[in-house]
Amino acid sequence: MALPRQHRPAFTPDEIEFIAGNEQISVIPLYKMPPMKLIQTTYGPFRPPLPTKVPLWLAISMKKNQKCKLVPPPWLTLEHLAERLEKEETKDEFCALPFHYMEMAHMILESAADDVPQAEQVRKLLKDLRETRQSKARIGLQALDDRWLGMHNLSFMEINEIRPFFSKAFNEMRKLGFQS
């Protein structure tokens, strides 16, 4: 049952994943296929072994039908994630990652783990990265004041996780006339 907007403090993870499905990703078609004409745009033509950019939802659908291989984004590699994790652990600020990195990684690893080199280690690094960033977000919320919350480079899912708490706390501090 759908709740009215005012009773939902944030998006559900499924809604965020749906939004992230529009992010572009490269695929390598396994068969020659004509262009796909959809309502908003046309994708293709698909000619192996040339990579083609398509939305993630279409790439996953093609992968499930064994029509392509996904080309993992450059940030979804063991080396890149290890570098980001190291930066997260050593710096106070959040390191830059794609806005939908968590949702995209989840969808890619669920449907095309065989196309991601060292997928299990990538999963572990993503989990460690998420835990480190959650810890930083909790620390950032402790510095909350009634005007703004200064945390840059958060992903959509991370923003969504702190939104209910921040919104309520922000409104209460405004009511009380909180001064830092």
PDB file of C-alpha atoms in Angstrom:
ATOM      1  CA  MET A   1       0.000   0.000   0.000  1.00  0.00           C
ATOM      2  CA  ALA A   2       1.393   3.399  -0.981  1.00  0.00           C
ATOM      3  CA  LEU A   3       1.561   5.988   1.756  1.00  0.00           C
ATOM      4  CA  PRO A   4       0.925   9.690   1.127  1.00  0.00           C
ATOM      5  CA  ARG A   5       4.146  11.677   0.612  1.00  0.00           C
ATOM      6  CA  GLN A   6       3.882  13.487   3.967  1.00  0.00           C
ATOM      7  CA  HIS A   7       3.940  10.124   5.775  1.00  0.00           C
ATOM      8  CA  ARG A   8       7.029   8.889   3.971  1.00  0.00           C
ATOM      9  CA  PRO A   9      10.163  10.539   5.352  1.00  0.00           C
ATOM     10  CA  ALA A  10      12.398   9.261   2.555  1.00  0.00           C
ATOM     11  CA  PHE A  11      12.565   7.166  -0.596  1.00  0.00           C
ATOM     12  CA  THR A  12      12.586   3.399  -0.266  1.00  0.00           C
ATOM     13  CA  PRO A  13      15.747   1.594  -1.394  1.00  0.00           C
ATOM     14  CA  ASP A  14      13.765   0.110  -4.304  1.00  0.00           C
ATOM     15  CA  GLU A  15      12.731   3.582  -5.453  1.00  0.00           C
ATOM     16  CA  ILE A  16      16.325   4.779  -5.333  1.00  0.00           C
ATOM     17  CA  GLU A  17      17.457   1.708  -7.257  1.00  0.00           C
ATOM     18  CA  PHE A  18      14.788   2.412  -9.877  1.00  0.00           C
ATOM     19  CA  ILE A  19      16.081   5.977 -10.288  1.00  0.00           C
ATOM     20  CA  ALA A  20      19.683   4.738 -10.519  1.00  0.00           C
ATOM     21  CA  GLY A  21      18.650   2.371 -13.311  1.00  0.00           C
ATOM     22  CA  ASN A  22      18.753   5.321 -15.719  1.00  0.00           C
ATOM     23  CA  GLU A  23      22.512   5.772 -15.291  1.00  0.00           C
ATOM     24  CA  GLN A  24      24.463   4.951 -18.442  1.00  0.00           C
ATOM     25  CA  ILE A  25      26.745   1.919 -18.660  1.00  0.00           C
ATOM     26  CA  SER A  26      28.654   0.295 -21.492  1.00  0.00           C
ATOM     27  CA  VAL A  27      27.760  -3.121 -22.810  1.00  0.00           C
ATOM     28  CA  ILE A  28      29.437  -5.362 -25.344  1.00  0.00           C
ATOM     29  CA  PRO A  29      26.744  -7.023 -27.436  1.00  0.00           C
ATOM     30  CA  LEU A  30      27.096 -10.723 -28.142  1.00  0.00           C
ATOM     31  CA  TYR A  31      24.925 -10.548 -31.259  1.00  0.00           C
ATOM     32  CA  LYS A  32      24.339  -8.059 -33.997  1.00  0.00           C
ATOM     33  CA  MET A  33      21.043  -6.287 -33.283  1.00  0.00           C
ATOM     34  CA  PRO A  34      19.266  -3.343 -34.879  1.00  0.00           C
ATOM     35  CA  PRO A  35      18.686  -0.150 -32.877  1.00  0.00           C
ATOM     36  CA  MET A  36      16.067  -0.347 -30.118  1.00  0.00           C
ATOM     37  CA  LYS A  37      13.536   2.426 -30.576  1.00  0.00           C
ATOM     38  CA  LEU A  38      11.966   3.337 -27.261  1.00  0.00           C
ATOM     39  CA  ILE A  39       9.603   6.176 -26.365  1.00  0.00           C
ATOM     40  CA  GLN A  40      12.251   8.708 -25.327  1.00  0.00           C
ATOM     41  CA  THR A  41      15.241   7.668 -27.402  1.00  0.00           C
ATOM     42  CA  THR A  42      16.906   5.013 -29.520  1.00  0.00           C
ATOM     43  CA  TYR A  43      19.723   2.750 -28.327  1.00  0.00           C
ATOM     44  CA  GLY A  44      22.089   0.959 -30.622  1.00  0.00           C
ATOM     45  CA  PRO A  45      22.790  -0.344 -33.164  1.00  0.00           C
ATOM     46  CA  PHE A  46      24.479  -3.213 -31.372  1.00  0.00           C
ATOM     47  CA  ARG A  47      27.480  -4.666 -33.177  1.00  0.00           C
ATOM     48  CA  PRO A  48      29.923  -6.982 -31.424  1.00  0.00           C
ATOM     49  CA  PRO A  49      32.595  -6.332 -30.188  1.00  0.00           C
ATOM     50  CA  LEU A  50      31.964  -2.567 -30.117  1.00  0.00           C
ATOM     51  CA  PRO A  51      30.840  -1.216 -26.731  1.00  0.00           C
ATOM     52  CA  THR A  52      27.531   0.655 -26.655  1.00  0.00           C
ATOM     53  CA  LYS A  53      26.177   2.938 -23.915  1.00  0.00           C
ATOM     54  CA  VAL A  54      22.734   2.081 -22.585  1.00  0.00           C
ATOM     55  CA  PRO A  55      20.854   2.707 -19.321  1.00  0.00           C
ATOM     56  CA  LEU A  56      21.629   0.236 -16.559  1.00  0.00           C
ATOM     57  CA  TRP A  57      18.091  -1.197 -16.597  1.00  0.00           C
ATOM     58  CA  LEU A  58      18.443  -2.061 -20.289  1.00  0.00           C
ATOM     59  CA  ALA A  59      21.925  -3.501 -19.777  1.00  0.00           C
ATOM     60  CA  ILE A  60      20.626  -5.791 -17.023  1.00  0.00           C
ATOM     61  CA  SER A  61      17.703  -6.885 -19.174  1.00  0.00           C
ATOM     62  CA  MET A  62      20.022  -7.641 -22.092  1.00  0.00           C
ATOM     63  CA  LYS A  63      22.391  -9.518 -19.761  1.00  0.00           C
ATOM     64  CA  LYS A  64      19.559 -11.670 -18.400  1.00  0.00           C
ATOM     65  CA  ASN A  65      18.609 -12.538 -21.970  1.00  0.00           C
ATOM     66  CA  GLN A  66      22.267 -13.388 -22.747  1.00  0.00           C
ATOM     67  CA  LYS A  67      22.527 -10.656 -25.365  1.00  0.00           C
ATOM     68  CA  CYS A  68      25.503  -8.773 -23.907  1.00  0.00           C
ATOM     69  CA  LYS A  69      28.293  -8.534 -21.364  1.00  0.00           C
ATOM     70  CA  LEU A  70      28.396  -5.549 -19.033  1.00  0.00           C
ATOM     71  CA  VAL A  71      31.497  -3.389 -18.922  1.00  0.00           C
ATOM     72  CA  PRO A  72      31.888  -2.471 -15.254  1.00  0.00           C
ATOM     73  CA  PRO A  73      32.293   1.275 -14.636  1.00  0.00           C
ATOM     74  CA  PRO A  74      35.879   2.370 -13.907  1.00  0.00           C
ATOM     75  CA  TRP A  75      35.029   3.043 -10.261  1.00  0.00           C
ATOM     76  CA  LEU A  76      33.859  -0.569  -9.743  1.00  0.00           C
ATOM     77  CA  THR A  77      37.341  -2.073  -9.726  1.00  0.00           C
ATOM     78  CA  LEU A  78      39.277  -3.519  -6.840  1.00  0.00           C
ATOM     79  CA  GLU A  79      42.097  -0.973  -7.213  1.00  0.00           C
ATOM     80  CA  HIS A  80      39.827   2.075  -7.375  1.00  0.00           C
ATOM     81  CA  LEU A  81      37.675   0.999  -4.435  1.00  0.00           C
ATOM     82  CA  ALA A  82      40.751   0.176  -2.326  1.00  0.00           C
ATOM     83  CA  GLU A  83      42.125   3.651  -3.078  1.00  0.00           C
ATOM     84  CA  ARG A  84      38.783   5.261  -2.133  1.00  0.00           C
ATOM     85  CA  LEU A  85      38.579   3.244   1.078  1.00  0.00           C
ATOM     86  CA  GLU A  86      42.076   4.356   2.060  1.00  0.00           C
ATOM     87  CA  LYS A  87      41.130   8.004   1.412  1.00  0.00           C
ATOM     88  CA  GLU A  88      37.914   7.622   3.413  1.00  0.00           C
ATOM     89  CA  GLU A  89      39.837   6.217   6.367  1.00  0.00           C
ATOM     90  CA  THR A  90      42.542   8.903   6.328  1.00  0.00           C
ATOM     91  CA  LYS A  91      40.624  12.091   5.452  1.00  0.00           C
ATOM     92  CA  ASP A  92      37.857  13.855   7.336  1.00  0.00           C
ATOM     93  CA  GLU A  93      35.850  14.630   4.187  1.00  0.00           C
ATOM     94  CA  PHE A  94      33.933  12.188   2.028  1.00  0.00           C
ATOM     95  CA  CYS A  95      35.780  11.198  -1.129  1.00  0.00           C
ATOM     96  CA  ALA A  96      34.068  11.692  -4.480  1.00  0.00           C
ATOM     97  CA  LEU A  97      32.086   8.720  -5.741  1.00  0.00           C
ATOM     98  CA  PRO A  98      29.240   8.549  -8.258  1.00  0.00           C
ATOM     99  CA  PHE A  99      25.924   9.795  -6.845  1.00  0.00           C
ATOM    100  CA  HIS A 100      24.347   6.344  -7.337  1.00  0.00           C
ATOM    101  CA  TYR A 101      27.417   4.195  -6.653  1.00  0.00           C
ATOM    102  CA  MET A 102      25.747   1.959  -4.052  1.00  0.00           C
ATOM    103  CA  GLU A 103      22.641   1.218  -6.097  1.00  0.00           C
ATOM    104  CA  MET A 104      24.557   0.680  -9.334  1.00  0.00           C
ATOM    105  CA  ALA A 105      27.084  -1.603  -7.664  1.00  0.00           C
ATOM    106  CA  HIS A 106      24.278  -3.621  -6.079  1.00  0.00           C
ATOM    107  CA  MET A 107      22.425  -4.047  -9.382  1.00  0.00           C
ATOM    108  CA  ILE A 108      25.569  -4.923 -11.327  1.00  0.00           C
ATOM    109  CA  LEU A 109      26.841  -7.409  -8.748  1.00  0.00           C
ATOM    110  CA  GLU A 110      23.418  -9.044  -8.433  1.00  0.00           C
ATOM    111  CA  SER A 111      22.837  -9.523 -12.149  1.00  0.00           C
ATOM    112  CA  ALA A 112      26.296  -9.594 -13.720  1.00  0.00           C
ATOM    113  CA  ALA A 113      28.858 -10.596 -11.109  1.00  0.00           C
ATOM    114  CA  ASP A 114      30.582 -12.730 -13.742  1.00  0.00           C
ATOM    115  CA  ASP A 115      31.401  -9.533 -15.674  1.00  0.00           C
ATOM    116  CA  VAL A 116      33.082  -7.889 -12.663  1.00  0.00           C
ATOM    117  CA  PRO A 117      36.672  -9.024 -12.046  1.00  0.00           C
ATOM    118  CA  GLN A 118      37.202 -10.241  -8.465  1.00  0.00           C
ATOM    119  CA  ALA A 119      33.528  -9.652  -7.632  1.00  0.00           C
ATOM    120  CA  GLU A 120      33.701 -11.029  -4.089  1.00  0.00           C
ATOM    121  CA  GLN A 121      36.594  -8.764  -3.108  1.00  0.00           C
ATOM    122  CA  VAL A 122      34.749  -5.839  -4.727  1.00  0.00           C
ATOM    123  CA  ARG A 123      31.689  -6.659  -2.593  1.00  0.00           C
ATOM    124  CA  LYS A 124      33.829  -6.691   0.544  1.00  0.00           C
ATOM    125  CA  LEU A 125      35.441  -3.355  -0.301  1.00  0.00           C
ATOM    126  CA  LEU A 126      32.030  -1.815  -1.021  1.00  0.00           C
ATOM    127  CA  LYS A 127      30.791  -3.035   2.380  1.00  0.00           C
ATOM    128  CA  ASP A 128      33.861  -1.593   4.129  1.00  0.00           C
ATOM    129  CA  LEU A 129      33.484   1.675   2.220  1.00  0.00           C
ATOM    130  CA  ARG A 130      29.821   1.919   3.179  1.00  0.00           C
ATOM    131  CA  GLU A 131      30.570   1.304   6.868  1.00  0.00           C
ATOM    132  CA  THR A 132      33.342   3.901   6.872  1.00  0.00           C
ATOM    133  CA  ARG A 133      31.108   6.486   5.203  1.00  0.00           C
ATOM    134  CA  GLN A 134      28.231   5.742   7.611  1.00  0.00           C
ATOM    135  CA  SER A 135      30.579   6.323  10.528  1.00  0.00           C
ATOM    136  CA  LYS A 136      31.630   9.674   9.034  1.00  0.00           C
ATOM    137  CA  ALA A 137      28.000  10.645   8.500  1.00  0.00           C
ATOM    138  CA  ARG A 138      27.206   9.930  12.157  1.00  0.00           C
ATOM    139  CA  ILE A 139      30.138  12.126  13.208  1.00  0.00           C
ATOM    140  CA  GLY A 140      28.936  14.851  10.827  1.00  0.00           C
ATOM    141  CA  LEU A 141      25.442  14.767  12.335  1.00  0.00           C
ATOM    142  CA  GLN A 142      26.932  15.507  15.756  1.00  0.00           C
ATOM    143  CA  ALA A 143      28.001  18.912  14.407  1.00  0.00           C
ATOM    144  CA  LEU A 144      24.413  19.735  13.439  1.00  0.00           C
ATOM    145  CA  ASP A 145      23.229  23.336  13.706  1.00  0.00           C
ATOM    146  CA  ASP A 146      19.971  25.039  12.721  1.00  0.00           C
ATOM    147  CA  ARG A 147      21.189  26.485   9.416  1.00  0.00           C
ATOM    148  CA  TRP A 148      22.975  23.828   7.393  1.00  0.00           C
ATOM    149  CA  LEU A 149      24.645  20.458   7.377  1.00  0.00           C
ATOM    150  CA  GLY A 150      27.992  20.536   5.571  1.00  0.00           C
ATOM    151  CA  MET A 151      28.669  17.088   4.142  1.00  0.00           C
ATOM    152  CA  HIS A 152      29.808  16.967   0.535  1.00  0.00           C
ATOM    153  CA  ASN A 153      30.074  13.975  -1.823  1.00  0.00           C
ATOM    154  CA  LEU A 154      27.314  11.912  -0.219  1.00  0.00           C
ATOM    155  CA  SER A 155      25.502   9.430  -2.427  1.00  0.00           C
ATOM    156  CA  PHE A 156      21.735   9.436  -2.913  1.00  0.00           C
ATOM    157  CA  MET A 157      21.307   6.425  -0.618  1.00  0.00           C
ATOM    158  CA  GLU A 158      23.438   8.032   2.111  1.00  0.00           C
ATOM    159  CA  ILE A 159      21.447  11.261   1.910  1.00  0.00           C
ATOM    160  CA  ASN A 160      18.268   9.243   2.056  1.00  0.00           C
ATOM    161  CA  GLU A 161      19.443   7.425   5.193  1.00  0.00           C
ATOM    162  CA  ILE A 162      20.128  10.619   7.181  1.00  0.00           C
ATOM    163  CA  ARG A 163      17.217  12.652   5.774  1.00  0.00           C
ATOM    164  CA  PRO A 164      14.535  11.566   8.306  1.00  0.00           C
ATOM    165  CA  PHE A 165      16.762  12.239  11.313  1.00  0.00           C
ATOM    166  CA  PHE A 166      18.150  15.489   9.932  1.00  0.00           C
ATOM    167  CA  SER A 167      14.732  16.838   8.921  1.00  0.00           C
ATOM    168  CA  LYS A 168      13.204  16.206  12.335  1.00  0.00           C
ATOM    169  CA  ALA A 169      16.223  17.515  14.244  1.00  0.00           C
ATOM    170  CA  PHE A 170      16.498  20.577  12.004  1.00  0.00           C
ATOM    171  CA  ASN A 171      12.820  21.450  12.503  1.00  0.00           C
ATOM    172  CA  GLU A 172      13.023  20.971  16.267  1.00  0.00           C
ATOM    173  CA  MET A 173      16.117  23.160  16.540  1.00  0.00           C
ATOM    174  CA  ARG A 174      14.386  25.890  14.533  1.00  0.00           C
ATOM    175  CA  LYS A 175      11.337  25.721  16.827  1.00  0.00           C
ATOM    176  CA  LEU A 176      13.570  26.064  19.875  1.00  0.00           C
ATOM    177  CA  GLY A 177      15.547  28.937  18.343  1.00  0.00           C
ATOM    178  CA  PHE A 178      18.776  26.964  18.684  1.00  0.00           C
ATOM    179  CA  GLN A 179      21.920  29.109  18.473  1.00  0.00           C
ATOM    180  CA  SER A 180      25.345  27.529  18.060  1.00  0.00           C
TER     181      SER A 180
END
